[in-house]
Amino acid sequence: MNGTVNGDHESGKITVHVEKVANTSEFPYTGREGQVACSVGNKVYIFGGVEQGQWEEPKETNELLMFDLDTRKWSRPNVSGTLPPSRSAGSFVAVGTSLYLFGGLSHMSGWFDDTFIFDTVTSTWAILETEGTKPRARDKLQAVAIDSKIYYFGGFGPKSDEAEAVDLGADSDDDEEFEDIPESQEQDGAEFGWFNDLYILDTETLKWSQPMQMNLGVPTQRAAHGMCAIGRNLVIFGGRDIEDRQNDLHIFNVDTRKWITDLKVSGDAPAARSFHTLTSVGNRAVLFGGRGRDHQHFSNFDVFDFDKKEWVPTTITGCQPAGRGLHCTVCVGDKIFLFGGSGDFSAQTMQCQTFYSDAFVIETGL
C-alpha cells in the first residue's frame, strides 16, 4: 500500500494516505526524540536526538542513520573524520551532496554554536570553518536551504557570553526547558531566552550574514516552531514564544527581504503548538504533529496552500501516526518521510512517556 496526498477538487479537501514502514532491520532499535533529518536523492539522513530504551536515563547520541526510500531499508553509514558531539534539537540541511549541522543541545555540555559538514559521497564529517558573525548557541531553531544559502531562524539558548558558560547539568529537561516561565530565565546571573534573529550561511563563501530586513513584521522571539521554504519564501508557523505556544503564520521573501505584513489567510487555522514539523511539497506546506497549549499531542495533517493563502481541510486514510512532537519529517520528491518523536506528556513528571521508533511514508502526489 502506498501513501498519497491528493487534492479532491470537488470537495476542496485533501486526502492524506499514509503507509507505515515495516521494521525489517535492527535500525533504529530505540525510540528517540529531537533528531534532525535531511535528504540527498532518495536517501534520508537522520542525526542525533535523545535515545530511549536501553539505558537507565535518556541520552543524546551523535549517531547517523540512513533510510533509503527506494529499498525501504535502514542502515548506519560507516563514517570517518571529526564527528560532532552528541546533541538534540539542532538543524540539519542538505545542499548538494553535503549536509550542514548547526546548533543543538547536550544536557552535559550545554548549547552548541558549532557547524559541521558531512560529505555523503565520502561519508566524512568535518568541522566547518566559517567567517562572519555566527548565531549564538541555541537549540530548537529551524533552517532551510534556498539555492546555496541556508536560512536560520529562532531557537532558544543563552543570550549572553556569561550564559553560554553555564553548565546545564543532567537535570535540565530539553522538552520543557523554561517553557512555563513567563520571562527569560536567569540562572546564576546568566540570561536565557528565545530568539527571532535571521541568519544566512552562504555555503559557497562559508560566510555568515544577517539580511537587513526592509520592513517590520518579524515574528516574536520563539523556538520549536515549524519552517519550510516555498519558492523564494520562508514560511513559519507556530512555536513557543515568551507568552505561550502560538498558531500564527509568517512569510518572508528572501529577495525583497520583506515580511508579508498584510497576510490574510482563509480556512481554519490549526491549533497553537510547538515541536511540530512544517514540510514543503510544491506550493503547499504540510503541518504535522506538535504539542498544544494543554500539552496534548496532535496526530492530524494540515495543509497550507501558499498560492491561495489558505488552510485546506484534510482527511486521513491508511495508517495514521500517533500524536507526537520532536519528530522529524523530510520531503523526498513528492513524498514525505516521518520518523520518531515523543508523546503522552505527563503533567506530573513534565516529560513525555512514549518514545517512537516508527517511520511513515506519505506519498503526496502534489
Coordinates of C-alpha atoms in Angstrom, one line a residue:
M1 CA 0.0 0.0 0.0
N2 CA 1.4 3.4 -0.9
G3 CA 0.7 6.7 0.8
T4 CA -0.8 9.6 -1.1
V5 CA -1.8 13.2 -0.5
N6 CA -4.3 14.0 -3.3
G7 CA -6.5 17.1 -3.8
D8 CA -10.2 16.4 -4.1
H9 CA -11.3 19.2 -6.4
E10 CA -15.0 18.7 -5.9
S11 CA -14.9 18.8 -2.1
G12 CA -11.9 21.1 -1.7
K13 CA -10.4 18.6 0.7
I14 CA -7.0 16.9 0.5
T15 CA -6.9 13.2 1.3
V16 CA -3.7 12.1 3.2
H17 CA -2.9 8.5 2.8
V18 CA -0.1 7.2 5.0
E19 CA 2.0 4.0 4.8
K20 CA 3.8 2.7 7.9
V21 CA 7.3 1.4 7.0
A22 CA 7.8 -2.2 8.0
N23 CA 10.6 -2.6 10.5
T24 CA 12.8 -5.1 8.6
S25 CA 16.1 -4.4 10.3
E26 CA 17.7 -3.6 13.6
F27 CA 17.8 0.2 12.9
P28 CA 16.6 2.2 14.7
Y29 CA 16.5 -0.1 17.7
T30 CA 15.2 2.5 20.2
G31 CA 12.7 5.4 20.2
R32 CA 14.1 8.8 20.0
E33 CA 13.1 12.5 20.0
G34 CA 14.8 15.7 18.9
Q35 CA 16.6 14.1 16.0
V36 CA 17.1 16.1 12.8
A37 CA 16.9 15.0 9.2
C38 CA 17.5 16.0 5.6
S39 CA 17.7 14.1 2.3
V40 CA 20.0 13.7 -0.7
G41 CA 18.3 11.9 -3.6
N42 CA 16.1 9.2 -2.3
K43 CA 18.2 8.8 0.9
V44 CA 17.2 10.3 4.2
Y45 CA 19.9 11.1 6.7
I46 CA 18.9 11.3 10.4
F47 CA 21.3 12.7 13.0
G48 CA 21.4 12.7 16.8
G49 CA 18.4 13.1 19.1
V50 CA 17.7 11.7 22.6
E51 CA 17.6 7.9 22.6
Q52 CA 15.4 5.9 24.9
G53 CA 15.1 2.3 25.9
Q54 CA 18.3 0.5 26.8
W55 CA 19.7 3.0 29.4
E56 CA 18.6 4.0 32.8
E57 CA 18.3 7.6 31.7
P58 CA 17.7 9.0 28.2
K59 CA 20.9 10.1 26.5
E60 CA 21.8 12.2 23.5
T61 CA 23.5 10.5 20.5
N62 CA 25.7 11.5 17.6
E63 CA 24.6 8.5 15.6
L64 CA 23.9 9.0 11.9
L65 CA 21.2 6.8 10.4
M66 CA 20.2 6.5 6.8
F67 CA 16.9 5.3 5.3
D68 CA 16.6 4.5 1.6
L69 CA 13.1 5.2 0.2
D70 CA 13.7 3.0 -2.8
T71 CA 14.7 -0.1 -0.9
R72 CA 12.8 0.8 2.3
K73 CA 16.0 -0.3 4.2
W74 CA 17.7 1.3 7.2
S75 CA 21.5 1.4 7.5
R76 CA 24.2 3.1 9.6
P77 CA 26.8 4.7 7.4
N78 CA 30.5 3.9 8.3
V79 CA 31.6 7.4 8.9
S80 CA 35.1 8.9 9.4
G81 CA 36.6 12.3 10.2
T82 CA 35.8 14.6 13.1
L83 CA 32.4 13.6 14.5
P84 CA 30.0 16.2 16.1
P85 CA 29.4 15.8 19.8
S86 CA 26.1 14.2 20.7
R87 CA 23.1 16.6 20.7
S88 CA 19.4 17.0 20.1
A89 CA 17.2 19.7 18.5
G90 CA 19.8 21.2 16.2
S91 CA 19.4 21.9 12.5
F92 CA 20.4 19.7 9.6
V93 CA 20.2 20.9 6.0
A94 CA 21.3 19.4 2.7
V95 CA 22.9 21.5 -0.1
G96 CA 24.0 19.3 -3.0
T97 CA 25.6 16.2 -1.6
S98 CA 26.8 17.9 1.6
L99 CA 24.9 18.1 4.9
Y100 CA 25.2 21.0 7.3
L101 CA 24.7 20.6 11.1
F102 CA 24.4 23.6 13.3
G103 CA 23.4 24.1 16.9
G104 CA 21.6 21.8 19.3
L105 CA 21.7 21.0 23.0
S106 CA 23.6 18.5 25.2
H107 CA 22.5 18.1 28.8
M108 CA 26.1 17.5 29.8
S109 CA 27.8 20.4 27.9
G110 CA 25.0 22.9 27.1
W111 CA 24.1 24.6 23.8
F112 CA 26.2 24.5 20.6
D113 CA 27.1 27.1 18.1
D114 CA 29.4 24.9 16.0
T115 CA 28.9 24.0 12.4
F116 CA 29.8 20.5 11.0
I117 CA 29.6 19.3 7.4
F118 CA 29.0 15.7 6.3
D119 CA 30.1 14.6 2.8
T120 CA 27.6 12.0 1.7
V121 CA 30.0 10.8 -1.1
T122 CA 32.9 10.1 1.2
S123 CA 30.9 9.6 4.4
T124 CA 33.2 12.0 6.1
W125 CA 32.5 14.5 8.9
A126 CA 34.5 17.7 9.3
I127 CA 34.3 20.9 11.3
L128 CA 33.3 23.8 9.0
E129 CA 35.5 26.9 9.4
T130 CA 33.3 29.9 8.6
E131 CA 33.7 33.7 8.6
G132 CA 31.5 36.5 9.9
T133 CA 29.3 36.7 13.0
K134 CA 27.5 33.4 13.5
P135 CA 24.3 32.9 15.6
R136 CA 24.6 32.4 19.3
A137 CA 24.5 28.9 20.6
R138 CA 20.9 27.6 20.6
D139 CA 18.6 24.6 20.1
K140 CA 15.1 24.2 18.7
L141 CA 15.9 26.5 15.8
Q142 CA 14.8 25.9 12.2
A143 CA 16.9 26.1 9.0
V144 CA 16.1 25.6 5.3
A145 CA 18.2 25.9 2.1
I146 CA 17.3 28.1 -0.9
D147 CA 19.9 27.5 -3.6
S148 CA 23.3 27.6 -2.0
K149 CA 22.3 29.6 1.1
I150 CA 20.9 28.2 4.4
Y151 CA 18.5 30.4 6.3
Y152 CA 18.3 30.0 10.1
F153 CA 15.5 31.5 12.3
G154 CA 14.7 31.5 16.0
G155 CA 15.6 29.0 18.7
F156 CA 16.3 29.0 22.5
G157 CA 19.5 29.4 24.4
P158 CA 22.0 31.7 26.2
K159 CA 21.6 35.4 25.3
S160 CA 24.9 36.4 26.7
D161 CA 28.5 35.2 26.9
E162 CA 28.1 34.6 30.6
A163 CA 25.1 32.4 29.9
E164 CA 27.0 30.3 27.4
A165 CA 29.4 29.4 30.1
V166 CA 26.7 27.9 32.4
D167 CA 26.6 24.1 32.6
L168 CA 23.1 22.9 32.3
G169 CA 23.8 19.8 34.3
A170 CA 22.0 16.5 33.9
D171 CA 18.7 17.6 35.4
S172 CA 17.6 20.0 32.7
D173 CA 14.7 18.9 30.7
D174 CA 15.0 19.6 27.0
D175 CA 11.3 19.2 26.3
E176 CA 10.1 21.9 28.6
E177 CA 13.2 23.9 29.3
F178 CA 12.0 27.1 30.9
E179 CA 8.7 27.0 28.9
D180 CA 6.5 27.7 31.9
I181 CA 8.4 30.7 33.0
P182 CA 6.8 33.9 31.6
E183 CA 10.1 35.8 31.4
S184 CA 13.6 35.0 30.2
Q185 CA 15.3 32.5 32.6
E186 CA 18.1 33.7 34.8
Q187 CA 20.5 31.0 36.1
D188 CA 23.5 32.1 38.2
G189 CA 23.1 35.6 36.8
A190 CA 23.0 34.3 33.2
E191 CA 20.1 35.1 30.9
F192 CA 18.5 32.5 28.6
G193 CA 15.6 33.1 26.2
W194 CA 14.1 32.9 22.8
F195 CA 15.4 34.3 19.5
N196 CA 13.8 35.9 16.4
D197 CA 17.0 36.7 14.5
L198 CA 17.5 35.6 10.9
Y199 CA 20.9 34.4 9.8
I200 CA 22.3 33.2 6.4
L201 CA 25.2 30.8 5.8
D202 CA 26.5 31.0 2.3
T203 CA 27.8 27.5 1.6
E204 CA 29.9 28.8 -1.4
T205 CA 31.8 31.5 0.5
L206 CA 31.3 30.0 4.0
K207 CA 30.3 33.4 5.3
W208 CA 27.6 34.2 7.9
S209 CA 25.4 37.2 7.4
Q210 CA 22.2 38.8 8.7
P211 CA 20.0 40.2 6.0
M212 CA 18.8 43.8 6.5
Q213 CA 15.0 43.3 6.8
M214 CA 13.3 46.0 4.8
N215 CA 10.1 46.3 6.9
L216 CA 8.6 45.4 10.3
G217 CA 6.6 42.3 10.8
V218 CA 9.2 39.9 12.2
P219 CA 7.7 37.1 14.3
T220 CA 8.0 37.2 18.1
Q221 CA 11.1 35.5 19.6
R222 CA 10.3 31.8 19.5
A223 CA 11.6 28.2 19.4
A224 CA 10.3 24.8 18.4
H225 CA 8.4 26.4 15.5
G226 CA 7.9 25.0 12.0
M227 CA 9.6 26.5 9.0
C228 CA 9.9 25.5 5.3
A229 CA 10.8 27.1 2.0
I230 CA 8.3 27.6 -0.8
G231 CA 9.9 29.2 -3.8
R232 CA 11.9 32.2 -2.6
N233 CA 9.9 32.4 0.6
L234 CA 10.4 31.3 4.2
V235 CA 7.1 30.1 5.7
I236 CA 7.0 30.0 9.6
F237 CA 4.2 28.5 11.7
G238 CA 3.6 28.5 15.4
G239 CA 6.2 27.6 18.1
R240 CA 6.7 28.7 21.7
D241 CA 7.3 32.4 22.4
I242 CA 7.5 34.3 25.7
E243 CA 3.7 34.2 26.1
D244 CA 2.7 30.7 25.1
R245 CA 2.5 28.3 22.2
Q246 CA 1.2 30.1 19.1
N247 CA -0.5 29.3 15.8
D248 CA 0.5 32.4 13.8
L249 CA 1.8 32.3 10.2
H250 CA 4.6 34.4 8.8
I251 CA 6.1 34.7 5.3
F252 CA 9.5 36.3 4.5
N253 CA 10.6 36.8 0.9
V254 CA 14.4 36.4 0.6
D255 CA 14.7 38.6 -2.4
T256 CA 12.7 41.6 -1.2
R257 CA 13.8 40.9 2.4
K258 CA 10.3 41.8 3.5
W259 CA 7.8 40.1 5.8
I260 CA 4.3 40.0 4.4
T261 CA 2.5 42.3 6.9
D262 CA -1.0 42.2 5.4
L263 CA -1.2 38.4 5.2
K264 CA -4.8 37.3 5.1
V265 CA -5.2 33.6 5.4
S266 CA -8.5 31.8 4.8
G267 CA -9.6 28.4 6.1
D268 CA -9.5 27.0 9.7
A269 CA -6.1 27.7 11.2
P270 CA -4.5 24.8 13.1
A271 CA -4.4 24.9 16.9
A272 CA -1.4 26.6 18.6
R273 CA 1.5 24.2 19.1
S274 CA 5.3 23.7 19.3
F275 CA 7.6 20.8 18.5
H276 CA 5.7 20.2 15.2
T277 CA 7.1 20.0 11.6
L278 CA 6.3 22.0 8.5
T279 CA 7.3 20.4 5.3
S280 CA 7.0 22.0 1.8
V281 CA 5.8 19.9 -1.1
G282 CA 5.5 22.0 -4.2
N283 CA 3.5 25.1 -3.4
R284 CA 2.0 23.6 -0.2
A285 CA 3.3 23.3 3.3
V286 CA 2.3 20.2 5.3
L287 CA 2.0 20.6 9.0
F288 CA 2.1 17.5 11.3
G289 CA 2.0 16.9 15.0
G290 CA 3.3 19.1 17.8
R291 CA 2.3 19.8 21.4
G292 CA -0.6 22.1 22.2
R293 CA -1.2 24.6 25.0
D294 CA -2.7 21.8 27.1
H295 CA 0.3 19.5 26.4
Q296 CA -1.8 17.4 24.1
H297 CA -0.1 16.0 21.0
F298 CA -1.7 16.3 17.6
S299 CA -1.9 13.4 15.1
N300 CA -3.5 15.2 12.2
F301 CA -2.1 16.7 9.0
D302 CA -2.9 20.3 8.0
V303 CA -2.0 21.7 4.6
F304 CA -1.4 25.4 3.8
D305 CA -1.8 26.3 0.1
F306 CA 0.8 29.1 -0.5
D307 CA -0.8 30.4 -3.7
K308 CA -4.3 30.7 -2.3
K309 CA -3.1 31.6 1.2
E310 CA -5.5 29.1 2.6
W311 CA -5.5 26.2 5.1
V312 CA -7.1 23.3 3.2
P313 CA -9.1 20.7 5.2
T314 CA -7.7 17.2 5.1
T315 CA -8.9 13.6 5.7
I316 CA -6.5 10.8 6.6
T317 CA -6.7 7.2 5.4
G318 CA -4.2 4.4 5.8
C319 CA -2.1 4.1 9.0
Q320 CA -2.4 7.3 10.9
P321 CA 0.6 8.1 13.1
A322 CA 0.1 8.6 16.8
G323 CA 0.2 12.2 18.1
R324 CA 3.7 13.3 18.8
G325 CA 6.2 16.1 18.8
L326 CA 10.0 16.3 18.5
H327 CA 9.8 14.0 15.4
C328 CA 11.4 14.8 12.1
T329 CA 10.0 15.0 8.6
V330 CA 11.7 15.3 5.2
C331 CA 10.4 15.8 1.7
V332 CA 11.8 13.4 -0.8
G333 CA 10.5 14.1 -4.3
D334 CA 6.7 14.1 -3.9
K335 CA 6.9 12.0 -0.7
I336 CA 7.2 13.0 3.0
F337 CA 9.2 10.7 5.3
L338 CA 8.3 10.9 9.0
F339 CA 10.2 9.3 11.8
G340 CA 10.3 9.1 15.6
G341 CA 9.3 11.6 18.2
S342 CA 7.6 11.5 21.6
G343 CA 4.1 11.8 23.0
D344 CA 1.9 11.1 26.0
F345 CA 3.1 14.1 28.1
S346 CA 2.8 13.7 31.8
A347 CA 2.0 16.8 33.9
Q348 CA 3.4 15.1 36.9
T349 CA 6.9 14.4 35.6
M350 CA 6.8 17.2 33.0
Q351 CA 8.1 14.7 30.4
C352 CA 6.7 12.5 27.6
Q353 CA 6.0 8.9 28.5
T354 CA 6.1 7.4 25.0
F355 CA 9.1 7.5 22.5
Y356 CA 8.6 6.4 19.0
S357 CA 10.9 4.5 16.6
D358 CA 8.3 4.1 13.9
A359 CA 8.5 5.6 10.4
F360 CA 6.0 6.5 7.8
V361 CA 5.9 7.5 4.1
I362 CA 3.3 9.9 2.8
E363 CA 3.3 9.9 -1.0
T364 CA 1.9 13.3 -1.7
G365 CA 1.1 13.3 -5.4
L366 CA 1.3 17.1 -5.3

